[in-house]
Short mmCIF file of C-alpha atoms and ligand atoms in Angstrom, two decimals:
data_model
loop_
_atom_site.label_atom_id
_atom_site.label_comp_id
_atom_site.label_asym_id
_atom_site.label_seq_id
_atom_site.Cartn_x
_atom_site.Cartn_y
_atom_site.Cartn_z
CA UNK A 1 -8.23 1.27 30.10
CA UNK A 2 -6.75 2.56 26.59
CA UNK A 3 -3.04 1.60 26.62
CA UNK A 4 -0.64 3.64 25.04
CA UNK A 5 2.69 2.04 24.62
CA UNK A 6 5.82 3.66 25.97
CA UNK A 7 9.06 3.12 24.21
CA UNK A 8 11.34 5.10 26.19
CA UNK A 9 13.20 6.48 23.03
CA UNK A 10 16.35 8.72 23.81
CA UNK A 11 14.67 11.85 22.68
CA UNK A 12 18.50 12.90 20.84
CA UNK A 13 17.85 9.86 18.44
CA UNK A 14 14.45 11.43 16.89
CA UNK A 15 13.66 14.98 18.28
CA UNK A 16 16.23 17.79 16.07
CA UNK A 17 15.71 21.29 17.94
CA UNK A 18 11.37 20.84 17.80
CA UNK A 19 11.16 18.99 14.87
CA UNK A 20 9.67 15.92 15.93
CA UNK A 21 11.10 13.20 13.16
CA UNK A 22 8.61 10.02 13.56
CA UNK A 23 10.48 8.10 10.92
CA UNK A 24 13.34 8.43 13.17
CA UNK A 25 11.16 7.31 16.10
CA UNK A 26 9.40 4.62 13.63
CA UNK A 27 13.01 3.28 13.19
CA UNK A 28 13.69 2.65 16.71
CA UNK A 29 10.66 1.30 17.46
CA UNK A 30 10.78 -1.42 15.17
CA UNK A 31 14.13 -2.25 16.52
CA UNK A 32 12.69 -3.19 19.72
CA UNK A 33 9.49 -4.56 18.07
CA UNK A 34 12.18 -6.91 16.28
CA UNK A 35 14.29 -7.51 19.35
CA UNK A 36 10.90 -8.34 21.43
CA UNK A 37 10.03 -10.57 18.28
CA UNK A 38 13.90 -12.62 18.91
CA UNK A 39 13.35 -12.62 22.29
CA UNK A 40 10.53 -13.84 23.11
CA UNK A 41 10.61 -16.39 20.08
CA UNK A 42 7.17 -15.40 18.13
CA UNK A 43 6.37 -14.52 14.48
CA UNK A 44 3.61 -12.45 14.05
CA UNK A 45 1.47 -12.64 11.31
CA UNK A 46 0.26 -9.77 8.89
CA UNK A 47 -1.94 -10.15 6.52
CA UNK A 48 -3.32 -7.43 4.08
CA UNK A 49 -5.71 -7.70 0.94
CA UNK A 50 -4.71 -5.73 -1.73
CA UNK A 51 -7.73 -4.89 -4.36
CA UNK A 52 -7.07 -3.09 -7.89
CA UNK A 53 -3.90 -0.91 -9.18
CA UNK A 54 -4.41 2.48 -7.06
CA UNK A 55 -0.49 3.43 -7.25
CA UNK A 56 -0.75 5.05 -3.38
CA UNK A 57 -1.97 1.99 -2.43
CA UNK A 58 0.42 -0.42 -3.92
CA UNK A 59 2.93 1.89 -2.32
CA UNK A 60 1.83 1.67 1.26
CA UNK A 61 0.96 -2.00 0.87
CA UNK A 62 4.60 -2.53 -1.00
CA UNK A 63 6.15 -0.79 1.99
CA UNK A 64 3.84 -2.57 5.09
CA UNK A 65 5.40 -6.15 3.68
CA UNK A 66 8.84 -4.83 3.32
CA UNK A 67 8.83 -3.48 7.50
CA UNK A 68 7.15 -6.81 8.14
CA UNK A 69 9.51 -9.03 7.04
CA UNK A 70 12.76 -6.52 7.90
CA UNK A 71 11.35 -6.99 11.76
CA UNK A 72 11.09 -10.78 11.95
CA UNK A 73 7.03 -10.92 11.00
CA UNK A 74 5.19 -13.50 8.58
CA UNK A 75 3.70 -11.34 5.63
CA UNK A 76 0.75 -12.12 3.47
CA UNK A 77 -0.71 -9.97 0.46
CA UNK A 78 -3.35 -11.08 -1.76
CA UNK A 79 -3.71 -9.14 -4.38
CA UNK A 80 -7.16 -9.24 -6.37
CA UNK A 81 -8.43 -7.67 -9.46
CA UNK A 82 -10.11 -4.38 -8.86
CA UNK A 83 -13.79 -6.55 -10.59
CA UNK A 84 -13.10 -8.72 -7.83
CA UNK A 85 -16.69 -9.88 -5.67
CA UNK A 86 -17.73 -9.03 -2.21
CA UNK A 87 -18.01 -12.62 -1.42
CA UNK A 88 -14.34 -13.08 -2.81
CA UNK A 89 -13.04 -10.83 -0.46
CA UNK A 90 -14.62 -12.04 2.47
CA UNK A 91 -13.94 -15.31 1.65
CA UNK A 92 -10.29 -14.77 2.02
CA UNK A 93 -10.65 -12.80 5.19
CA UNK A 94 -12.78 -15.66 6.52
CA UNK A 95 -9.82 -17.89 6.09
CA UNK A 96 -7.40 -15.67 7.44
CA UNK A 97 -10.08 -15.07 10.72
CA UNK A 98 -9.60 -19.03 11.09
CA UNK A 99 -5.54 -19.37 10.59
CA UNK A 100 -3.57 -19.05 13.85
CA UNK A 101 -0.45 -18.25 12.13
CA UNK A 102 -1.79 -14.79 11.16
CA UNK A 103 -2.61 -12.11 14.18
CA UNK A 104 -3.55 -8.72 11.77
CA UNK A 105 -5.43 -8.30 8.87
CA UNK A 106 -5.94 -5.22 7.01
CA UNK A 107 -7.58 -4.13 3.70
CA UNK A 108 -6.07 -1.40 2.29
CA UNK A 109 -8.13 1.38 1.81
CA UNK A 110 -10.10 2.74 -0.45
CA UNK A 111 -11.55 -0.16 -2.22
CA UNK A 112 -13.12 -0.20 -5.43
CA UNK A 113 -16.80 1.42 -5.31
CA UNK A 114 -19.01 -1.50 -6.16
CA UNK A 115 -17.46 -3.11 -2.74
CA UNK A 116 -19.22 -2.13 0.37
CA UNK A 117 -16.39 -1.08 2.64
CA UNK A 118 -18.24 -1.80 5.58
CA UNK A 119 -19.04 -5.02 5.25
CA UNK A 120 -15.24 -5.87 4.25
CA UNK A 121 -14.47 -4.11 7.34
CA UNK A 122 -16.57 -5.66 9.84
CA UNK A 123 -16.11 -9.17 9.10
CA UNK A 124 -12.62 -8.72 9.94
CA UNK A 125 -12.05 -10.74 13.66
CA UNK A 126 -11.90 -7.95 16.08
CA UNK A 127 -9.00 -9.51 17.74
CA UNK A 128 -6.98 -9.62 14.49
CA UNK A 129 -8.39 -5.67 13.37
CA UNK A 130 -5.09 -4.42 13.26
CA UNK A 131 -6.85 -0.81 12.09
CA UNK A 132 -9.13 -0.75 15.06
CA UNK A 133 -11.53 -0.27 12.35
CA UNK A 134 -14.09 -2.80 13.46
CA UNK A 135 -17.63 -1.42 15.51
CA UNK A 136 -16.02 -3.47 18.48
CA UNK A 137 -12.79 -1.65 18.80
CA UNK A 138 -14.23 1.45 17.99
CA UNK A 139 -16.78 1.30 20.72
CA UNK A 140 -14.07 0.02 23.15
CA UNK A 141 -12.22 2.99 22.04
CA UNK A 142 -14.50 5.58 23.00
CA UNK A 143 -15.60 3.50 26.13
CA UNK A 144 -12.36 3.68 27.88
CA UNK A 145 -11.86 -0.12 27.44
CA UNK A 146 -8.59 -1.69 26.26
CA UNK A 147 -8.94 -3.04 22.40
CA UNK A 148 -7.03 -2.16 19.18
CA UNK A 149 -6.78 1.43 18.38
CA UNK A 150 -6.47 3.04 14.90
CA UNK A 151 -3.05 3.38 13.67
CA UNK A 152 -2.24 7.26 12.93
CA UNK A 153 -3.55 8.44 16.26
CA UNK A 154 -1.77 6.18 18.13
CA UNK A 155 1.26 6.97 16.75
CA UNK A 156 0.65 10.55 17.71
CA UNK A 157 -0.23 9.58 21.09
CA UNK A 158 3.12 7.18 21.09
CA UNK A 159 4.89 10.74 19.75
CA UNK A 160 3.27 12.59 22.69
CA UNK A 161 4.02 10.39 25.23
CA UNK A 162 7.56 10.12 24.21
CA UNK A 163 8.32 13.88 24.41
CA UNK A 164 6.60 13.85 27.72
CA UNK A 165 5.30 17.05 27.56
CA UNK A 166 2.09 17.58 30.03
CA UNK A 167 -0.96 18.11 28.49
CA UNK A 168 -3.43 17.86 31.35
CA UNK A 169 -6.22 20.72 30.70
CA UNK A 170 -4.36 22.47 27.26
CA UNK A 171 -6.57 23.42 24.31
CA UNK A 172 -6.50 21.16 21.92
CA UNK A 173 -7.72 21.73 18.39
CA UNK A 174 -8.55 18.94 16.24
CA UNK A 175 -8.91 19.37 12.40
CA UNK A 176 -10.65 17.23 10.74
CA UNK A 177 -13.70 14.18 12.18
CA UNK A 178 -12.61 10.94 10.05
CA UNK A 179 -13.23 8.15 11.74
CA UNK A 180 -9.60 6.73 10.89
CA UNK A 181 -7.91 10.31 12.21
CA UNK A 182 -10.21 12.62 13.75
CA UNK A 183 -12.78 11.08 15.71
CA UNK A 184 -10.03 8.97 17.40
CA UNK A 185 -7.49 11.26 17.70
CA UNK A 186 -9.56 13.68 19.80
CA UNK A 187 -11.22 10.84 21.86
CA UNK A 188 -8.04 9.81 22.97
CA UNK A 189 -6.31 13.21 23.48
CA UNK A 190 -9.49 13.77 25.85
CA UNK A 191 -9.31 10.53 27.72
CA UNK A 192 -5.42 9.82 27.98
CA UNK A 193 -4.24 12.97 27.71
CA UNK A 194 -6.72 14.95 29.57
CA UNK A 195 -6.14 17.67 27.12
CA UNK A 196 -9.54 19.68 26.55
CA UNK A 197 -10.09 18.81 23.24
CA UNK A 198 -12.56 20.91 20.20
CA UNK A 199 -12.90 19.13 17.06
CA UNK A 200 -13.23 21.28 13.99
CA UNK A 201 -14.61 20.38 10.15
CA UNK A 202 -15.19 21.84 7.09
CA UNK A 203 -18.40 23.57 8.94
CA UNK A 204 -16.80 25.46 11.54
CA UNK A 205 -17.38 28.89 10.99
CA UNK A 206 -14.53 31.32 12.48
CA UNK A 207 -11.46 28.97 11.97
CA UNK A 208 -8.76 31.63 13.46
CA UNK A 209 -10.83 31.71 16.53
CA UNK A 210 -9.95 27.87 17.57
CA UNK A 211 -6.49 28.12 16.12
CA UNK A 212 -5.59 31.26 18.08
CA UNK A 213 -6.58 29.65 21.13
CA UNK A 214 -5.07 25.90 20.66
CA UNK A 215 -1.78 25.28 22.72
CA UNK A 216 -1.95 22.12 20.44
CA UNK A 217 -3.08 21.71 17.10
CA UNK A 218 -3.59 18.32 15.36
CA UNK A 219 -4.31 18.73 11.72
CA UNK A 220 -6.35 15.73 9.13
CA UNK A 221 -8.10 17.95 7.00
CA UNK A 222 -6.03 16.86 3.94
CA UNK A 223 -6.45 20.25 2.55
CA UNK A 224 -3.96 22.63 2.33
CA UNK A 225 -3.39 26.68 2.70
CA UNK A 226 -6.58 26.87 5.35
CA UNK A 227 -4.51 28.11 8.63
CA UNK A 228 -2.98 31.34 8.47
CA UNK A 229 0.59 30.88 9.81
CA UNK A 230 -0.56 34.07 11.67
CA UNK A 231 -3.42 32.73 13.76
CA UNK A 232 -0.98 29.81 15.67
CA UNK A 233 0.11 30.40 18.88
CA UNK A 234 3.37 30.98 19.48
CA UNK A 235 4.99 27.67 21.84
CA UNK A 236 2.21 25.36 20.34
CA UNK A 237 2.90 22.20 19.65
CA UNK A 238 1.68 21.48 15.67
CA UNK A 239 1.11 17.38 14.32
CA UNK A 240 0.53 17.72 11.17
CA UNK A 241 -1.23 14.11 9.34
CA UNK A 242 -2.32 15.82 6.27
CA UNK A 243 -0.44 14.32 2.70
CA UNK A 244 -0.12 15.86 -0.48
CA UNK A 245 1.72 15.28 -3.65
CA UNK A 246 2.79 18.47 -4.84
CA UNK A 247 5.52 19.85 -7.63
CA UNK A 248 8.23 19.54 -5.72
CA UNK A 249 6.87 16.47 -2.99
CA UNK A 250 5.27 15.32 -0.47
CA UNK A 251 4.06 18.41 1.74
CA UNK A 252 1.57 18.23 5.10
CA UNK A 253 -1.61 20.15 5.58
CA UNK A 254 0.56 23.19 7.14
CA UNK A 255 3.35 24.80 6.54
CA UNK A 256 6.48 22.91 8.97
CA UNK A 257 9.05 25.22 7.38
CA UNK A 258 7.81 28.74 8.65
CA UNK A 259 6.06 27.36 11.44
CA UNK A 260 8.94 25.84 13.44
CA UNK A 261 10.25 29.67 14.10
CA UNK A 262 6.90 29.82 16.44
CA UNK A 263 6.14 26.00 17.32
CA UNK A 264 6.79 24.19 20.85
CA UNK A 265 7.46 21.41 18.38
CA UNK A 266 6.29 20.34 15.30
CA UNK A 267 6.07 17.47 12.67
CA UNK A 268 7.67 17.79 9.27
CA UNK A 269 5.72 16.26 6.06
CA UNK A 270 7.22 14.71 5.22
CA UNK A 271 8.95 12.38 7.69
CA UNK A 272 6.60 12.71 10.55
CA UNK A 273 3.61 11.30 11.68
CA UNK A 274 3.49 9.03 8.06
CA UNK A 275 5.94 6.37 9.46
CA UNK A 276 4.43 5.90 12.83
CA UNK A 277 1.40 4.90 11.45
CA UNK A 278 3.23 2.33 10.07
CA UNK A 279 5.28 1.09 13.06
CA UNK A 280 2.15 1.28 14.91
CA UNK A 281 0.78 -1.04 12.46
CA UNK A 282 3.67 -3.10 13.51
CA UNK A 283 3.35 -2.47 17.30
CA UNK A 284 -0.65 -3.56 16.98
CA UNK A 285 0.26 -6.95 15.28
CA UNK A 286 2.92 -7.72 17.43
CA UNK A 287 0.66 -7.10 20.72
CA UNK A 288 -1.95 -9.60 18.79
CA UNK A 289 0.39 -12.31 18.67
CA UNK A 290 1.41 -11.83 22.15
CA UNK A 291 -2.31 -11.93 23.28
CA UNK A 292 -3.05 -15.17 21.29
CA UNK A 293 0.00 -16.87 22.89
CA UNK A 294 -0.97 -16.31 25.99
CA UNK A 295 -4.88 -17.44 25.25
P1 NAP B 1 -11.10 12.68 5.37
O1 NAP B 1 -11.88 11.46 5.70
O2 NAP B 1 -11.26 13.29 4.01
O3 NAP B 1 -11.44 13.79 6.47
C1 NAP B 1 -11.00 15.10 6.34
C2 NAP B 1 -11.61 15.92 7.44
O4 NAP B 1 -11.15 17.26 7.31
C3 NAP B 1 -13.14 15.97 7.38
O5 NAP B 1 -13.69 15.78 8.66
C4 NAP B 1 -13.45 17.36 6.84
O6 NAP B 1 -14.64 17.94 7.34
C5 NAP B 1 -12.26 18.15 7.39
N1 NAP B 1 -12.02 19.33 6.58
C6 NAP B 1 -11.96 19.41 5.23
N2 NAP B 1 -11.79 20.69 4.85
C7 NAP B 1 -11.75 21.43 5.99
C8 NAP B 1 -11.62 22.79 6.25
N3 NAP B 1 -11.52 23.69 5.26
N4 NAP B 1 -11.62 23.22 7.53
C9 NAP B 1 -11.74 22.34 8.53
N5 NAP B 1 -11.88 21.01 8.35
C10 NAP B 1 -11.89 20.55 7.08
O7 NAP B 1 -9.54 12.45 5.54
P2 NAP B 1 -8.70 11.50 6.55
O8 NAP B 1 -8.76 10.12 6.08
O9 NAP B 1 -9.04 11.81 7.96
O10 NAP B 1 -7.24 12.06 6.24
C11 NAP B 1 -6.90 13.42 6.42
C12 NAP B 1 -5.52 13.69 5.87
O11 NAP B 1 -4.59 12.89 6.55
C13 NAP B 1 -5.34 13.34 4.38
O12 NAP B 1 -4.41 14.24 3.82
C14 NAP B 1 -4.73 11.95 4.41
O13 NAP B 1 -3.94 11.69 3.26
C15 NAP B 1 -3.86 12.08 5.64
N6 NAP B 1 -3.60 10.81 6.32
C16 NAP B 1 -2.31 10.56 6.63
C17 NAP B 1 -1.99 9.41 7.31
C18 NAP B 1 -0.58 9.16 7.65
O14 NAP B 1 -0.22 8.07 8.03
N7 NAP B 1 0.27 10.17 7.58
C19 NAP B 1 -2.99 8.49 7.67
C20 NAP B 1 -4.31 8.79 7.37
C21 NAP B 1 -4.61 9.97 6.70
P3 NAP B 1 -16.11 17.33 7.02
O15 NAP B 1 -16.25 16.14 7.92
O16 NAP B 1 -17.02 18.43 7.35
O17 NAP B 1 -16.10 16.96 5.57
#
C-alpha cells in the first residue's frame, strides 16, 4: 500500500483562517523528524551531488544541507564542475550506493545537457532514491505498492491529510503531467484519496471548463496568469506548486491573494507547498535509515 505519513500537527500551529502555511507545517515536522532521530539513536545519511553554478540550484542544495544537519542528519555534497563526465558522476553515486552510513541520495536537478539525466537517475539504489525518481519506485507508485514517493506530492498529500478534509469522490483538477509533480500527484490523489482526479496540460482545450468544475485544484504548470480567478469554485480548496521570480518575489502559479476571499483553503507562494518538499525530503531519508536498521 502507498503510505502517507501522519503527523498529527495542531492545525492552530500552521493553518491561519484557510491559508495553509507548509513552512509552518515543514517546521514542526522536522521537530519530530529530529526528536524521532534522538530517540531512537540513528543518523541518517543524505547525500546530494551538486553539478555546475545554476544559482536556484545552489540555493536549494545550500538549504537541503543546512535542514539536514539542524535535524540531527549526516550531510554530504559533492560538488562537480558543470564539464564534469557521466562516468564521474556515477562513479560517486556508485560509492555512495555501497556506503551504509548514507540512506538518500539525490542529484539536484537539472543537470548540465551533455549528461543524460536518466542514466544519473537510474543508477541511483532504489532503496536510497530519496526522489522516488527511479523506474522502481515509480512503478511501485502507480502499482499501489509501498516504495519511496516523489517529494512535492507527498508533501501535499502530508498537507491534505493533516487538514483532514474528506475527499472521497471530489473533482480534482490537476495542472500540469511532470513526472516529478503531475503524474504523481494525481496518481496518488486517485488511489489514497479517492478523489476523482482529471489531469490537464498545455493541450487541453477549454481550460475554464475543468476549473469550474474542480472542488480541488492542484496547480504545476509553472506558468502564470492562465486561470481566471473567475472560473474557481467558490469553497475549493487551491495547492498551488508553481514558482516564479518576479519584481517584487517569489509568486505561485495563481493568484493566493484574491483567491483566499473564495477558497476552502489555499497555499500561499510563497511559504506553502515549497518547504514541504523539503521536509519530505527529510521524512523520506529518515524512513530509509529506519528500514536499513531494521534489515
Ligand atoms: P514541467 O515539467 O515544466 O511541467 C509543467 C506542466 O505544466 C506540463 O505538463 C505542461 O504541459 C503543463 N502546462 C504548461 N502550460 C500549461 C497551460 N497553459 N495549461 C495547462 N497546463 C500547462 O514543470 P514541473 O517540474 O512539474 O514544475 C511545475 C512548477 O512547479 C514549476 O513552477 C516549478 O518551479 C514548480 N515546482 C515547485 C516545487 C516546490 O517544491 N514548490 C517542486 C517542483 C516544481 P505539457 O506536458 O503539455 O507541456
Amino acid at each position: 500500500m502507498i503510505h502517507i505519513p501522519q503527523f498529527n500537527i495542531d492545525k492552530n500551529l500552521w493553518i491561519e483562517g484557510n491559508l495553509l502555511w507548509g513552512k509552518k507545517l515543514a517546521l514542526e515536522i522536522r521537530k519530530q523528524l529530529a526528536q524521532n532521530v534522538k530517540e531512537k539513536n540513528i543518523e541518517p545519511g543524505l547525500a546530494v551531488i551538486l553539478v555546475g553554478e545554476d544559482e536556484a540550484s545552489k540555493i536549494y542544495v545550500g538549504s537541503k544541507e543546512k535542514v539536514s544537519r539542524e535535524i540531527g542528519y549526516k550531510s554530504i555534497v559533492q560538488r562537480m564542475r558543470s564539464d564534469v563526465r557521466e562516468e564521474e558522476i556515477l562513479e560517486v553515486v556508485n560509492d555512495w550506493n555501497r556506503d551504509s552510513s548514507i540512506h538518500g541520495i539525490l542529484v539536484q536537478l537539472p543537470l548540465p545537457g551533455a549528461i543524460n539525466e536518466r542514466n544519473i537517475l537510474q543508477a541511483i539504489s532504489p532503496r536510497k532514491d530519496v526522489d522516488g525518481f527511479h523506474f522502481e519506485n515509480i512503478g511501485r507508485l502507480h502499482a499501489k505498492s509501498e516504495g519511496i514517493i516523489p517529494c512535492t506530492p507527498l508533501g501535499i498529500m502530508v498537507m491534505l491529510k493533516e487538514i483532514d478534509e474528506k475527499l472521497t469522490g471530489l473533482n480534482t483538477v490537476v495542472l500540469g503531467r511532470s513526472n516529478i509533480v503531475g503524474k504523481p500527484m494525481a496518481q496518488m490523489l486517485m488511489d489514497h484519496s479517492q478523489a476523482t482526479v482529471t489531469i490537464c496540460h498545455s493541450k487541453t482545450q477549454n481550460l475554464d471548463y475543468y476549473i469550474q468544475n474542480a472542488d480541488i485544484i492542484v496547480s504545476a504548470m509553472g506558468v502564470r496568469n492562465i486561470i481566471k480567478n473567475e472560473w474557481v469554485k467558490n469553497g475549493a480548496i487551491i495547492i498551488d506548486v508553481g514558482m516564479h521570480r518576479a519584481e517584487n518575489g517569489v509568486c505561485g502559479d495563481l493568484d493566493y491573494k484574491e483567491l483566499k476571499e473564495k477558497a476552502r483553503y489555499i497555499t500561499p507562494v510563497p511559504g506553502g507547498v515549497g518547504p514541504m518538499t523539503i521536509a519530505m525530503l527529510m521524512y523520506n531519508t529518515y524512513n530509509n535509515a529506519l528500514k536499513a536498521r531494521q534489515g
